[in-house]
PDB file of C-alpha atoms in Angstrom:
ATOM      1  CA  MET A   1      31.649  32.586 -26.619  1.00 69.00           C
ATOM      2  CA  ARG A   2      33.640  33.117 -23.435  1.00 71.00           C
ATOM      3  CA  ARG A   3      30.952  35.440 -22.067  1.00 72.00           C
ATOM      4  CA  PHE A   4      28.294  32.818 -22.839  1.00 67.00           C
ATOM      5  CA  ALA A   5      30.327  30.149 -21.044  1.00 69.00           C
ATOM      6  CA  LYS A   6      30.685  32.351 -17.962  1.00 68.00           C
ATOM      7  CA  ARG A   7      26.968  33.063 -17.896  1.00 70.00           C
ATOM      8  CA  LEU A   8      26.187  29.397 -18.323  1.00 66.00           C
ATOM      9  CA  ILE A   9      28.502  28.474 -15.435  1.00 74.00           C
ATOM     10  CA  LEU A  10      26.925  31.185 -13.269  1.00 68.00           C
ATOM     11  CA  PHE A  11      23.427  29.964 -14.170  1.00 68.00           C
ATOM     12  CA  VAL A  12      24.313  26.354 -13.327  1.00 69.00           C
ATOM     13  CA  PHE A  13      25.913  27.486 -10.061  1.00 69.00           C
ATOM     14  CA  ILE A  14      22.867  29.498  -9.003  1.00 75.00           C
ATOM     15  CA  LEU A  15      20.505  26.700 -10.077  1.00 70.00           C
ATOM     16  CA  GLY A  16      22.571  24.210  -8.076  1.00 75.00           C
ATOM     17  CA  ILE A  17      22.324  26.377  -4.952  1.00 81.00           C
ATOM     18  CA  LEU A  18      18.552  26.771  -5.404  1.00 75.00           C
ATOM     19  CA  LEU A  19      18.095  23.021  -5.810  1.00 74.00           C
ATOM     20  CA  VAL A  20      20.175  22.285  -2.698  1.00 78.00           C
ATOM     21  CA  VAL A  21      18.077  24.800  -0.756  1.00 82.00           C
ATOM     22  CA  SER A  22      14.888  23.245  -2.168  1.00 81.00           C
ATOM     23  CA  TYR A  23      16.056  19.706  -1.326  1.00 83.00           C
ATOM     24  CA  ASN A  24      16.812  20.598   2.297  1.00 86.00           C
ATOM     25  CA  GLY A  25      13.639  22.682   2.561  1.00 84.00           C
ATOM     26  CA  ASN A  26      11.656  19.658   1.415  1.00 83.00           C
ATOM     27  CA  LYS A  27      13.165  17.606   4.224  1.00 88.00           C
ATOM     28  CA  ILE A  28      11.797  20.137   6.711  1.00 88.00           C
ATOM     29  CA  LEU A  29       8.381  20.063   5.050  1.00 87.00           C
ATOM     30  CA  PHE A  30       8.251  16.261   5.028  1.00 87.00           C
ATOM     31  CA  ASP A  31       9.201  16.127   8.678  1.00 87.00           C
ATOM     32  CA  LYS A  32       6.933  18.898   9.932  1.00 86.00           C
ATOM     33  CA  PHE A  33       3.916  18.621   7.663  1.00 84.00           C
ATOM     34  CA  GLY A  34       3.895  14.919   6.765  1.00 86.00           C
ATOM     35  CA  PHE A  35       1.100  12.640   7.870  1.00 90.00           C
ATOM     36  CA  GLN A  36       1.241  11.524  11.483  1.00 91.00           C
ATOM     37  CA  VAL A  37      -0.919   8.842  13.054  1.00 95.00           C
ATOM     38  CA  PRO A  38      -3.469  10.519  15.358  1.00 94.00           C
ATOM     39  CA  SER A  39      -2.599  10.035  19.020  1.00 95.00           C
ATOM     40  CA  ASP A  40      -5.853   8.182  19.760  1.00 96.00           C
ATOM     41  CA  VAL A  41      -5.220   5.481  17.121  1.00 97.00           C
ATOM     42  CA  GLU A  42      -4.257   2.037  18.400  1.00 97.00           C
ATOM     43  CA  THR A  43      -5.037   0.009  15.263  1.00 98.00           C
ATOM     44  CA  LEU A  44      -3.527   0.951  11.904  1.00 98.00           C
ATOM     45  CA  ILE A  45      -5.086  -0.610   8.791  1.00 97.00           C
ATOM     46  CA  THR A  46      -3.308  -0.757   5.445  1.00 97.00           C
ATOM     47  CA  GLY A  47      -3.008  -2.693   2.214  1.00 95.00           C
ATOM     48  CA  SER A  48      -4.327  -2.474  -1.333  1.00 93.00           C
ATOM     49  CA  SER A  49      -7.844  -1.655  -2.541  1.00 93.00           C
ATOM     50  CA  LEU A  50      -9.046  -4.779  -0.724  1.00 95.00           C
ATOM     51  CA  ALA A  51      -8.362  -2.880   2.509  1.00 94.00           C
ATOM     52  CA  THR A  52      -9.381   0.599   1.382  1.00 93.00           C
ATOM     53  CA  GLY A  53     -12.812  -0.533   0.308  1.00 92.00           C
ATOM     54  CA  GLY A  54     -13.115  -3.592   2.505  1.00 94.00           C
ATOM     55  CA  ILE A  55     -12.316  -2.617   6.113  1.00 96.00           C
ATOM     56  CA  ASN A  56     -14.465   0.140   7.587  1.00 95.00           C
ATOM     57  CA  PRO A  57     -12.546   1.741  10.486  1.00 96.00           C
ATOM     58  CA  ASP A  58     -15.784   3.146  11.927  1.00 95.00           C
ATOM     59  CA  TYR A  59     -16.456  -0.307  13.383  1.00 96.00           C
ATOM     60  CA  ILE A  60     -12.971  -0.823  14.819  1.00 97.00           C
ATOM     61  CA  GLU A  61     -12.323   1.142  17.981  1.00 96.00           C
ATOM     62  CA  LYS A  62      -9.464   3.649  17.807  1.00 97.00           C
ATOM     63  CA  SER A  63      -8.474   2.690  14.270  1.00 97.00           C
ATOM     64  CA  CYS A  64      -7.285   4.444  11.130  1.00 96.00           C
ATOM     65  CA  ASN A  65      -7.275   3.096   7.565  1.00 96.00           C
ATOM     66  CA  VAL A  66      -4.287   4.313   5.503  1.00 95.00           C
ATOM     67  CA  GLY A  67      -4.484   1.724   2.717  1.00 94.00           C
ATOM     68  CA  LEU A  68      -4.373   2.802  -0.912  1.00 93.00           C
ATOM     69  CA  ALA A  69      -5.477   1.043  -4.096  1.00 91.00           C
ATOM     70  CA  GLY A  70      -2.718  -0.790  -5.936  1.00 90.00           C
ATOM     71  CA  GLU A  71      -0.424  -0.834  -2.908  1.00 92.00           C
ATOM     72  CA  PRO A  72       2.161  -3.652  -3.046  1.00 93.00           C
ATOM     73  CA  ALA A  73       3.798  -4.944   0.139  1.00 95.00           C
ATOM     74  CA  VAL A  74       6.964  -2.877  -0.401  1.00 94.00           C
ATOM     75  CA  VAL A  75       4.889   0.314  -0.198  1.00 94.00           C
ATOM     76  CA  SER A  76       3.026  -0.975   2.863  1.00 96.00           C
ATOM     77  CA  PHE A  77       6.406  -1.673   4.460  1.00 97.00           C
ATOM     78  CA  VAL A  78       7.933   1.786   3.924  1.00 96.00           C
ATOM     79  CA  LYS A  79       4.642   3.452   4.862  1.00 96.00           C
ATOM     80  CA  ILE A  80       4.373   1.520   8.132  1.00 97.00           C
ATOM     81  CA  ARG A  81       8.039   2.186   8.887  1.00 96.00           C
ATOM     82  CA  ASP A  82       7.550   5.897   8.264  1.00 95.00           C
ATOM     83  CA  LEU A  83       4.426   6.176  10.416  1.00 96.00           C
ATOM     84  CA  LEU A  84       5.834   4.153  13.299  1.00 96.00           C
ATOM     85  CA  SER A  85       9.015   6.259  13.302  1.00 93.00           C
ATOM     86  CA  ARG A  86       7.028   9.172  14.735  1.00 92.00           C
ATOM     87  CA  PRO A  87       5.414   9.329  18.195  1.00 93.00           C
ATOM     88  CA  ASN A  88       2.356   7.107  18.169  1.00 95.00           C
ATOM     89  CA  ASN A  89       0.205   4.780  20.266  1.00 97.00           C
ATOM     90  CA  VAL A  90      -0.232   2.030  17.670  1.00 97.00           C
ATOM     91  CA  ASP A  91      -0.545  -1.424  19.233  1.00 97.00           C
ATOM     92  CA  ARG A  92      -1.362  -3.423  16.113  1.00 97.00           C
ATOM     93  CA  ILE A  93      -1.265  -3.343  12.320  1.00 98.00           C
ATOM     94  CA  ILE A  94      -4.038  -4.905  10.244  1.00 98.00           C
ATOM     95  CA  LEU A  95      -2.606  -5.778   6.826  1.00 98.00           C
ATOM     96  CA  SER A  96      -4.712  -7.182   4.017  1.00 96.00           C
ATOM     97  CA  PHE A  97      -2.652  -9.987   2.510  1.00 96.00           C
ATOM     98  CA  SER A  98      -4.891 -12.075   0.297  1.00 96.00           C
ATOM     99  CA  LEU A  99      -4.675 -14.532  -2.561  1.00 95.00           C
ATOM    100  CA  VAL A 100      -4.414 -11.776  -5.166  1.00 94.00           C
ATOM    101  CA  GLU A 101      -1.384 -10.325  -3.355  1.00 94.00           C
ATOM    102  CA  THR A 102       0.530 -13.548  -4.013  1.00 93.00           C
ATOM    103  CA  SER A 103       0.568 -12.915  -7.784  1.00 94.00           C
ATOM    104  CA  SER A 104       3.853 -12.071  -9.529  1.00 93.00           C
ATOM    105  CA  TYR A 105       1.834  -9.396 -11.341  1.00 91.00           C
ATOM    106  CA  TRP A 106       2.819  -7.140  -8.422  1.00 93.00           C
ATOM    107  CA  ASP A 107       6.524  -7.606  -9.147  1.00 92.00           C
ATOM    108  CA  LEU A 108       6.116  -5.602 -12.357  1.00 90.00           C
ATOM    109  CA  VAL A 109       4.335  -2.523 -10.962  1.00 89.00           C
ATOM    110  CA  PHE A 110       7.580  -0.512 -10.968  1.00 90.00           C
ATOM    111  CA  SER A 111       8.617  -1.396 -14.497  1.00 87.00           C
ATOM    112  CA  GLU A 112       5.915  -2.621 -16.866  1.00 77.00           C
ATOM    113  CA  ASN A 113       3.796   0.512 -17.109  1.00 74.00           C
ATOM    114  CA  LYS A 114       5.406   3.952 -16.753  1.00 74.00           C
ATOM    115  CA  THR A 115       2.211   5.649 -15.578  1.00 79.00           C
ATOM    116  CA  ASN A 116       1.681   3.031 -12.901  1.00 82.00           C
ATOM    117  CA  GLY A 117       5.361   3.143 -11.920  1.00 85.00           C
ATOM    118  CA  VAL A 118       5.271   6.927 -11.511  1.00 89.00           C
ATOM    119  CA  GLU A 119       2.181   6.613  -9.292  1.00 89.00           C
ATOM    120  CA  ILE A 120       3.758   4.008  -6.983  1.00 90.00           C
ATOM    121  CA  PHE A 121       7.155   5.761  -6.879  1.00 92.00           C
ATOM    122  CA  SER A 122       5.346   9.004  -6.005  1.00 91.00           C
ATOM    123  CA  ARG A 123       3.742   7.453  -2.948  1.00 91.00           C
ATOM    124  CA  ILE A 124       7.142   6.403  -1.648  1.00 92.00           C
ATOM    125  CA  SER A 125       8.660   9.795  -2.463  1.00 92.00           C
ATOM    126  CA  PHE A 126       6.288  11.623  -0.093  1.00 92.00           C
ATOM    127  CA  LEU A 127       7.517   9.698   2.954  1.00 92.00           C
ATOM    128  CA  ARG A 128       9.803  11.367   5.471  1.00 91.00           C
ATOM    129  CA  GLU A 129      12.586   8.873   4.952  1.00 89.00           C
ATOM    130  CA  GLU A 130      14.274   9.028   1.585  1.00 89.00           C
ATOM    131  CA  ASN A 131      14.248   5.639  -0.140  1.00 88.00           C
ATOM    132  CA  GLY A 132      16.964   5.007  -2.701  1.00 87.00           C
ATOM    133  CA  LEU A 133      17.174   2.383  -5.407  1.00 87.00           C
ATOM    134  CA  ASP A 134      18.517  -0.148  -2.886  1.00 88.00           C
ATOM    135  CA  LEU A 135      14.897  -0.536  -1.720  1.00 89.00           C
ATOM    136  CA  PHE A 136      14.127  -2.132  -5.077  1.00 87.00           C
ATOM    137  CA  GLU A 137      16.990  -4.606  -5.149  1.00 83.00           C
ATOM    138  CA  GLY A 138      15.905  -7.606  -7.173  1.00 84.00           C
ATOM    139  CA  ILE A 139      12.768  -5.785  -8.414  1.00 87.00           C
ATOM    140  CA  PRO A 140      12.480  -4.687 -12.082  1.00 90.00           C
ATOM    141  CA  VAL A 141      12.471  -0.865 -12.095  1.00 90.00           C
ATOM    142  CA  ASN A 142      11.724   1.795 -14.689  1.00 91.00           C
ATOM    143  CA  TYR A 143      14.692   4.030 -13.885  1.00 89.00           C
ATOM    144  CA  PHE A 144      13.358   6.926 -15.956  1.00 89.00           C
ATOM    145  CA  ALA A 145      10.117   6.935 -13.947  1.00 90.00           C
ATOM    146  CA  TYR A 146      12.057   6.737 -10.665  1.00 91.00           C
ATOM    147  CA  SER A 147      14.356   9.640 -11.675  1.00 91.00           C
ATOM    148  CA  GLU A 148      11.415  11.755 -12.807  1.00 90.00           C
ATOM    149  CA  VAL A 149       9.594  11.262  -9.495  1.00 91.00           C
ATOM    150  CA  TYR A 150      12.726  11.777  -7.388  1.00 91.00           C
ATOM    151  CA  LEU A 151      13.521  15.044  -9.157  1.00 91.00           C
ATOM    152  CA  ARG A 152       9.949  16.342  -8.918  1.00 90.00           C
ATOM    153  CA  ASN A 153       9.130  15.345  -5.340  1.00 90.00           C
ATOM    154  CA  ARG A 154      12.454  15.306  -3.500  1.00 91.00           C
ATOM    155  CA  ILE A 155      14.530  18.032  -5.199  1.00 90.00           C
ATOM    156  CA  PHE A 156      12.056  20.486  -6.709  1.00 90.00           C
ATOM    157  CA  PRO A 157       9.707  22.225  -4.225  1.00 89.00           C
ATOM    158  CA  VAL A 158       7.148  19.683  -3.053  1.00 87.00           C
ATOM    159  CA  ILE A 159       3.852  21.422  -3.823  1.00 85.00           C
ATOM    160  CA  PRO A 160       1.420  19.322  -1.709  1.00 85.00           C
ATOM    161  CA  TYR A 161       3.377  19.982   1.485  1.00 84.00           C
ATOM    162  CA  LEU A 162       3.855  23.643   0.646  1.00 83.00           C
ATOM    163  CA  ILE A 163       0.052  23.780   0.503  1.00 84.00           C
ATOM    164  CA  ASN A 164      -0.105  22.017   3.890  1.00 83.00           C
ATOM    165  CA  VAL A 165       1.845  24.896   5.429  1.00 81.00           C
ATOM    166  CA  PHE A 166      -1.196  27.107   4.940  1.00 81.00           C
ATOM    167  CA  LYS A 167      -3.949  24.557   5.632  1.00 76.00           C
ATOM    168  CA  LYS A 168      -5.180  23.839   9.136  1.00 73.00           C
ATOM    169  CA  GLU A 169      -7.565  21.060   8.110  1.00 76.00           C
ATOM    170  CA  GLU A 170      -7.897  18.566   5.258  1.00 79.00           C
ATOM    171  CA  LYS A 171      -4.202  18.525   4.553  1.00 83.00           C
ATOM    172  CA  ILE A 172      -2.901  16.765   1.443  1.00 84.00           C
ATOM    173  CA  TYR A 173      -1.126  13.411   1.785  1.00 88.00           C
ATOM    174  CA  PRO A 174      -0.791  11.773  -1.668  1.00 86.00           C
ATOM    175  CA  HIS A 175       0.742   8.612  -0.184  1.00 88.00           C
ATOM    176  CA  ILE A 176      -1.998   8.078   2.401  1.00 90.00           C
ATOM    177  CA  GLY A 177      -5.288   6.559   1.333  1.00 87.00           C
ATOM    178  CA  GLY A 178      -8.141   5.559   3.603  1.00 88.00           C
ATOM    179  CA  TYR A 179     -11.494   3.861   3.645  1.00 90.00           C
ATOM    180  CA  THR A 180     -13.300   4.781   0.414  1.00 86.00           C
ATOM    181  CA  ASN A 181     -16.811   4.361   1.848  1.00 74.00           C
ATOM    182  CA  VAL A 182     -18.200   3.864  -1.645  1.00 66.00           C
ATOM    183  CA  GLU A 183     -21.316   1.769  -2.124  1.00 66.00           C
ATOM    184  CA  PHE A 184     -21.094  -0.420  -5.178  1.00 61.00           C
ATOM    185  CA  ASN A 185     -22.960  -3.643  -5.670  1.00 58.00           C
ATOM    186  CA  ARG A 186     -23.019  -5.595  -8.883  1.00 55.00           C
ATOM    187  CA  ARG A 187     -26.504  -6.898  -8.092  1.00 51.00           C
ATOM    188  CA  GLU A 188     -28.127  -3.553  -7.264  1.00 51.00           C
ATOM    189  CA  VAL A 189     -27.344  -1.610 -10.425  1.00 47.00           C
ATOM    190  CA  GLU A 190     -26.839  -4.094 -13.193  1.00 51.00           C
ATOM    191  CA  GLU A 191     -25.135  -7.379 -13.727  1.00 59.00           C
ATOM    192  CA  ARG A 192     -21.558  -6.471 -14.542  1.00 62.00           C
ATOM    193  CA  VAL A 193     -19.605  -8.266 -17.208  1.00 76.00           C
ATOM    194  CA  ASP A 194     -18.302 -11.608 -16.023  1.00 85.00           C
ATOM    195  CA  ASN A 195     -14.551 -10.908 -15.956  1.00 88.00           C
ATOM    196  CA  ARG A 196     -13.461 -13.846 -13.835  1.00 92.00           C
ATOM    197  CA  GLN A 197     -11.335 -15.328 -16.605  1.00 93.00           C
ATOM    198  CA  GLU A 198      -9.678 -11.962 -17.163  1.00 92.00           C
ATOM    199  CA  ILE A 199      -8.791 -11.764 -13.452  1.00 92.00           C
ATOM    200  CA  LEU A 200      -7.445 -15.312 -13.527  1.00 93.00           C
ATOM    201  CA  ASN A 201      -5.327 -14.654 -16.605  1.00 93.00           C
ATOM    202  CA  LYS A 202      -3.930 -11.446 -15.116  1.00 91.00           C
ATOM    203  CA  MET A 203      -3.262 -12.639 -11.570  1.00 92.00           C
ATOM    204  CA  PHE A 204      -2.847 -16.415 -11.623  1.00 93.00           C
ATOM    205  CA  LEU A 205      -2.533 -17.918 -15.096  1.00 92.00           C
ATOM    206  CA  HIS A 206      -0.058 -15.503 -16.717  1.00 90.00           C
ATOM    207  CA  ASP A 207       2.728 -17.932 -15.871  1.00 90.00           C
ATOM    208  CA  SER A 208       3.130 -21.434 -14.516  1.00 91.00           C
ATOM    209  CA  PHE A 209       3.534 -22.185 -10.814  1.00 90.00           C
ATOM    210  CA  PRO A 210       5.743 -21.168  -9.007  1.00 91.00           C
ATOM    211  CA  GLU A 211       6.847 -18.423 -11.444  1.00 92.00           C
ATOM    212  CA  ASN A 212       3.425 -16.805 -11.016  1.00 92.00           C
ATOM    213  CA  ILE A 213       4.108 -16.220  -7.310  1.00 94.00           C
ATOM    214  CA  SER A 214       5.254 -12.763  -6.163  1.00 94.00           C
ATOM    215  CA  LYS A 215       8.768 -12.767  -4.724  1.00 93.00           C
ATOM    216  CA  MET A 216       8.519  -9.073  -3.861  1.00 93.00           C
ATOM    217  CA  ASN A 217       5.323  -9.264  -1.823  1.00 95.00           C
ATOM    218  CA  PHE A 218       6.500 -12.235   0.224  1.00 95.00           C
ATOM    219  CA  ASN A 219       9.948 -10.710   0.791  1.00 94.00           C
ATOM    220  CA  TYR A 220       8.436  -7.467   2.032  1.00 96.00           C
ATOM    221  CA  LEU A 221       5.855  -9.315   4.066  1.00 97.00           C
ATOM    222  CA  ASP A 222       8.863 -10.709   5.939  1.00 97.00           C
ATOM    223  CA  SER A 223      10.192  -7.154   6.280  1.00 96.00           C
ATOM    224  CA  ILE A 224       6.865  -6.068   7.786  1.00 98.00           C
ATOM    225  CA  VAL A 225       6.934  -9.039  10.174  1.00 98.00           C
ATOM    226  CA  ALA A 226      10.459  -8.097  11.301  1.00 98.00           C
ATOM    227  CA  LEU A 227       9.616  -4.394  11.590  1.00 97.00           C
ATOM    228  CA  THR A 228       6.494  -4.928  13.704  1.00 98.00           C
ATOM    229  CA  ASP A 229       8.408  -7.325  15.948  1.00 97.00           C
ATOM    230  CA  ARG A 230      11.138  -4.745  16.430  1.00 97.00           C
ATOM    231  CA  MET A 231       8.586  -2.015  17.185  1.00 96.00           C
ATOM    232  CA  ASN A 232       6.644  -4.287  19.584  1.00 97.00           C
ATOM    233  CA  VAL A 233       3.493  -4.020  17.462  1.00 97.00           C
ATOM    234  CA  ASP A 234       1.134  -6.919  16.737  1.00 97.00           C
ATOM    235  CA  LEU A 235       0.556  -7.826  13.096  1.00 98.00           C
ATOM    236  CA  ILE A 236      -2.823  -9.175  11.995  1.00 98.00           C
ATOM    237  CA  LEU A 237      -2.793 -10.575   8.461  1.00 98.00           C
ATOM    238  CA  VAL A 238      -6.212 -10.721   6.839  1.00 98.00           C
ATOM    239  CA  GLY A 239      -7.165 -12.857   3.875  1.00 97.00           C
ATOM    240  CA  MET A 240      -9.891 -10.656   2.420  1.00 97.00           C
ATOM    241  CA  PRO A 241     -13.076 -12.209   0.989  1.00 97.00           C
ATOM    242  CA  MET A 242     -13.271 -13.334  -2.598  1.00 95.00           C
ATOM    243  CA  GLU A 243     -16.418 -14.444  -4.370  1.00 94.00           C
ATOM    244  CA  ASN A 244     -16.547 -18.238  -4.188  1.00 95.00           C
ATOM    245  CA  SER A 245     -17.137 -18.696  -7.911  1.00 93.00           C
ATOM    246  CA  LEU A 246     -13.778 -17.032  -8.615  1.00 95.00           C
ATOM    247  CA  PHE A 247     -11.995 -18.735  -5.730  1.00 96.00           C
ATOM    248  CA  GLU A 248     -12.907 -22.161  -7.069  1.00 95.00           C
ATOM    249  CA  MET A 249     -11.308 -21.297 -10.427  1.00 95.00           C
ATOM    250  CA  ILE A 250      -7.907 -20.455  -8.891  1.00 94.00           C
ATOM    251  CA  PRO A 251      -5.360 -23.290  -9.264  1.00 92.00           C
ATOM    252  CA  SER A 252      -5.068 -25.365  -6.096  1.00 93.00           C
ATOM    253  CA  THR A 253      -1.273 -24.957  -6.209  1.00 93.00           C
ATOM    254  CA  ASN A 254      -1.666 -21.228  -5.581  1.00 93.00           C
ATOM    255  CA  ARG A 255      -4.229 -21.661  -2.826  1.00 95.00           C
ATOM    256  CA  ILE A 256      -2.121 -24.253  -0.995  1.00 95.00           C
ATOM    257  CA  TYR A 257       1.069 -22.208  -1.364  1.00 95.00           C
ATOM    258  CA  TYR A 258      -0.658 -19.121   0.019  1.00 96.00           C
ATOM    259  CA  LEU A 259      -1.775 -20.901   3.192  1.00 96.00           C
ATOM    260  CA  GLU A 260       1.583 -22.630   3.643  1.00 96.00           C
ATOM    261  CA  GLN A 261       3.477 -19.347   3.369  1.00 95.00           C
ATOM    262  CA  VAL A 262       1.195 -17.503   5.774  1.00 96.00           C
ATOM    263  CA  GLU A 263       1.519 -20.409   8.195  1.00 96.00           C
ATOM    264  CA  MET A 264       5.294 -19.964   8.165  1.00 96.00           C
ATOM    265  CA  ARG A 265       4.926 -16.317   9.250  1.00 97.00           C
ATOM    266  CA  LEU A 266       2.670 -17.370  12.115  1.00 96.00           C
ATOM    267  CA  LYS A 267       5.709 -18.859  13.837  1.00 96.00           C
ATOM    268  CA  GLN A 268       6.344 -15.337  15.078  1.00 96.00           C
ATOM    269  CA  PRO A 269       4.286 -14.886  18.277  1.00 96.00           C
ATOM    270  CA  HIS A 270       3.196 -11.336  17.403  1.00 97.00           C
ATOM    271  CA  VAL A 271       1.701 -12.417  14.046  1.00 98.00           C
ATOM    272  CA  SER A 272      -1.846 -13.729  13.624  1.00 97.00           C
ATOM    273  CA  PHE A 273      -3.943 -14.591  10.588  1.00 98.00           C
ATOM    274  CA  ILE A 274      -7.668 -14.246   9.988  1.00 97.00           C
ATOM    275  CA  ASN A 275      -8.630 -16.085   6.833  1.00 97.00           C
ATOM    276  CA  LEU A 276     -11.853 -14.555   5.510  1.00 97.00           C
ATOM    277  CA  THR A 277     -11.352 -15.656   1.906  1.00 97.00           C
ATOM    278  CA  ASN A 278     -14.572 -17.705   1.904  1.00 96.00           C
ATOM    279  CA  TYR A 279     -16.355 -15.737   4.615  1.00 96.00           C
ATOM    280  CA  PHE A 280     -19.296 -14.666   2.424  1.00 95.00           C
ATOM    281  CA  ASN A 281     -21.380 -17.270   0.627  1.00 92.00           C
ATOM    282  CA  SER A 282     -23.617 -14.710  -1.052  1.00 90.00           C
ATOM    283  CA  PRO A 283     -22.587 -12.381  -3.901  1.00 89.00           C
ATOM    284  CA  ASP A 284     -24.701  -9.681  -2.236  1.00 88.00           C
ATOM    285  CA  PHE A 285     -21.652  -8.672  -0.172  1.00 92.00           C
ATOM    286  CA  PHE A 286     -19.487  -8.017  -3.246  1.00 91.00           C
ATOM    287  CA  GLY A 287     -19.079  -5.091  -5.601  1.00 88.00           C
ATOM    288  CA  ASP A 288     -17.125  -7.265  -7.997  1.00 89.00           C
ATOM    289  CA  TYR A 289     -15.462 -10.658  -7.752  1.00 92.00           C
ATOM    290  CA  VAL A 290     -12.535  -9.536  -5.554  1.00 92.00           C
ATOM    291  CA  HIS A 291     -13.852  -6.398  -3.805  1.00 92.00           C
ATOM    292  CA  ILE A 292     -16.562  -6.358  -1.165  1.00 93.00           C
ATOM    293  CA  ASN A 293     -19.152  -3.604  -0.954  1.00 91.00           C
ATOM    294  CA  ARG A 294     -20.012  -1.372   2.003  1.00 92.00           C
ATOM    295  CA  VAL A 295     -22.188  -3.962   3.718  1.00 92.00           C
ATOM    296  CA  GLY A 296     -19.345  -6.452   3.411  1.00 94.00           C
ATOM    297  CA  ALA A 297     -16.805  -3.895   4.664  1.00 94.00           C
ATOM    298  CA  ASP A 298     -18.906  -3.212   7.761  1.00 95.00           C
ATOM    299  CA  SER A 299     -19.226  -6.934   8.462  1.00 95.00           C
ATOM    300  CA  ILE A 300     -15.499  -7.594   8.078  1.00 96.00           C
ATOM    301  CA  ALA A 301     -14.642  -4.684  10.356  1.00 97.00           C
ATOM    302  CA  LYS A 302     -16.944  -6.085  13.053  1.00 97.00           C
ATOM    303  CA  VAL A 303     -15.215  -9.474  12.789  1.00 97.00           C
ATOM    304  CA  LEU A 304     -11.819  -7.819  13.209  1.00 97.00           C
ATOM    305  CA  GLU A 305     -13.005  -5.705  16.128  1.00 97.00           C
ATOM    306  CA  GLY A 306     -14.344  -8.843  17.804  1.00 96.00           C
ATOM    307  CA  TYR A 307     -10.974 -10.537  17.339  1.00 95.00           C
ATOM    308  CA  ILE A 308      -9.101  -7.552  18.799  1.00 96.00           C
ATOM    309  CA  VAL A 309     -11.381  -7.403  21.833  1.00 94.00           C
ATOM    310  CA  GLU A 310     -11.044 -11.143  22.357  1.00 90.00           C
ATOM    311  CA  THR A 311      -7.225 -11.092  22.172  1.00 88.00           C
ATOM    312  CA  LYS A 312      -7.117  -8.112  24.541  1.00 78.00           C
ATOM    313  CA  ASN A 313      -8.990 -10.106  27.121  1.00 68.00           C
TER     314      ASN A 313
END
């Protein structure tokens, strides 16, 4: 029994040393092989799937799209903070912040579904800066999912970045998305199922106003406003297009609140807002009721490029 206890203590001791070495080695990997904004990029685009499939960086000079589907504002905040902490030439951030981002549905992404929570926690875990539970103060959290991700990606050897050590091109960045460049059009293939009521129930009618409004997304929108001000970077908020038939079904309380809240952020001189919610009258620019297709993404990018050129002059 005594021999077993000694061996167990020795095993735990050796394991502890290996984990400490792994943890500090990961820090080096994150710092050296993490994603860095290319030096020629002046416009950084981010946000949820509305940005990844809806803003084509090919039509915006010196831009880079790092948005990722399902990205709440807290993830956009820590991602922007991480990228701006390294040498860069970013002059402005384009952030998709639309009607769907105002839903309190987003406040549950870290707690309601373990699979979804693990995915979102994982994105944060691959950033250079370590983010503890204090980041989620006031946000419901699945602590088991957080602990699992922290152990796997911060303490155990971080496999994607170990792979990056040996890759010269096409490195792996699980927390960085980009423009999807996927053509999908409801009208070209077949008429998709009308799921407008399902979207409404999920995003706007699951609770009464104002309980159905996201506290997290608005709080971290303020954090992004403060961060960009501190870093001397312009912030362009974009209300991404939504098919008019769905827009008209959204309660007026939510639509009014959205515009009022964005207006409050515009008091900061470095913040601007381009409201493209009703920009397209035709469903031909949409892949579904809340996502635009490639033709729509090209058009929106050209509008944003025109705005940037105009404000430069």
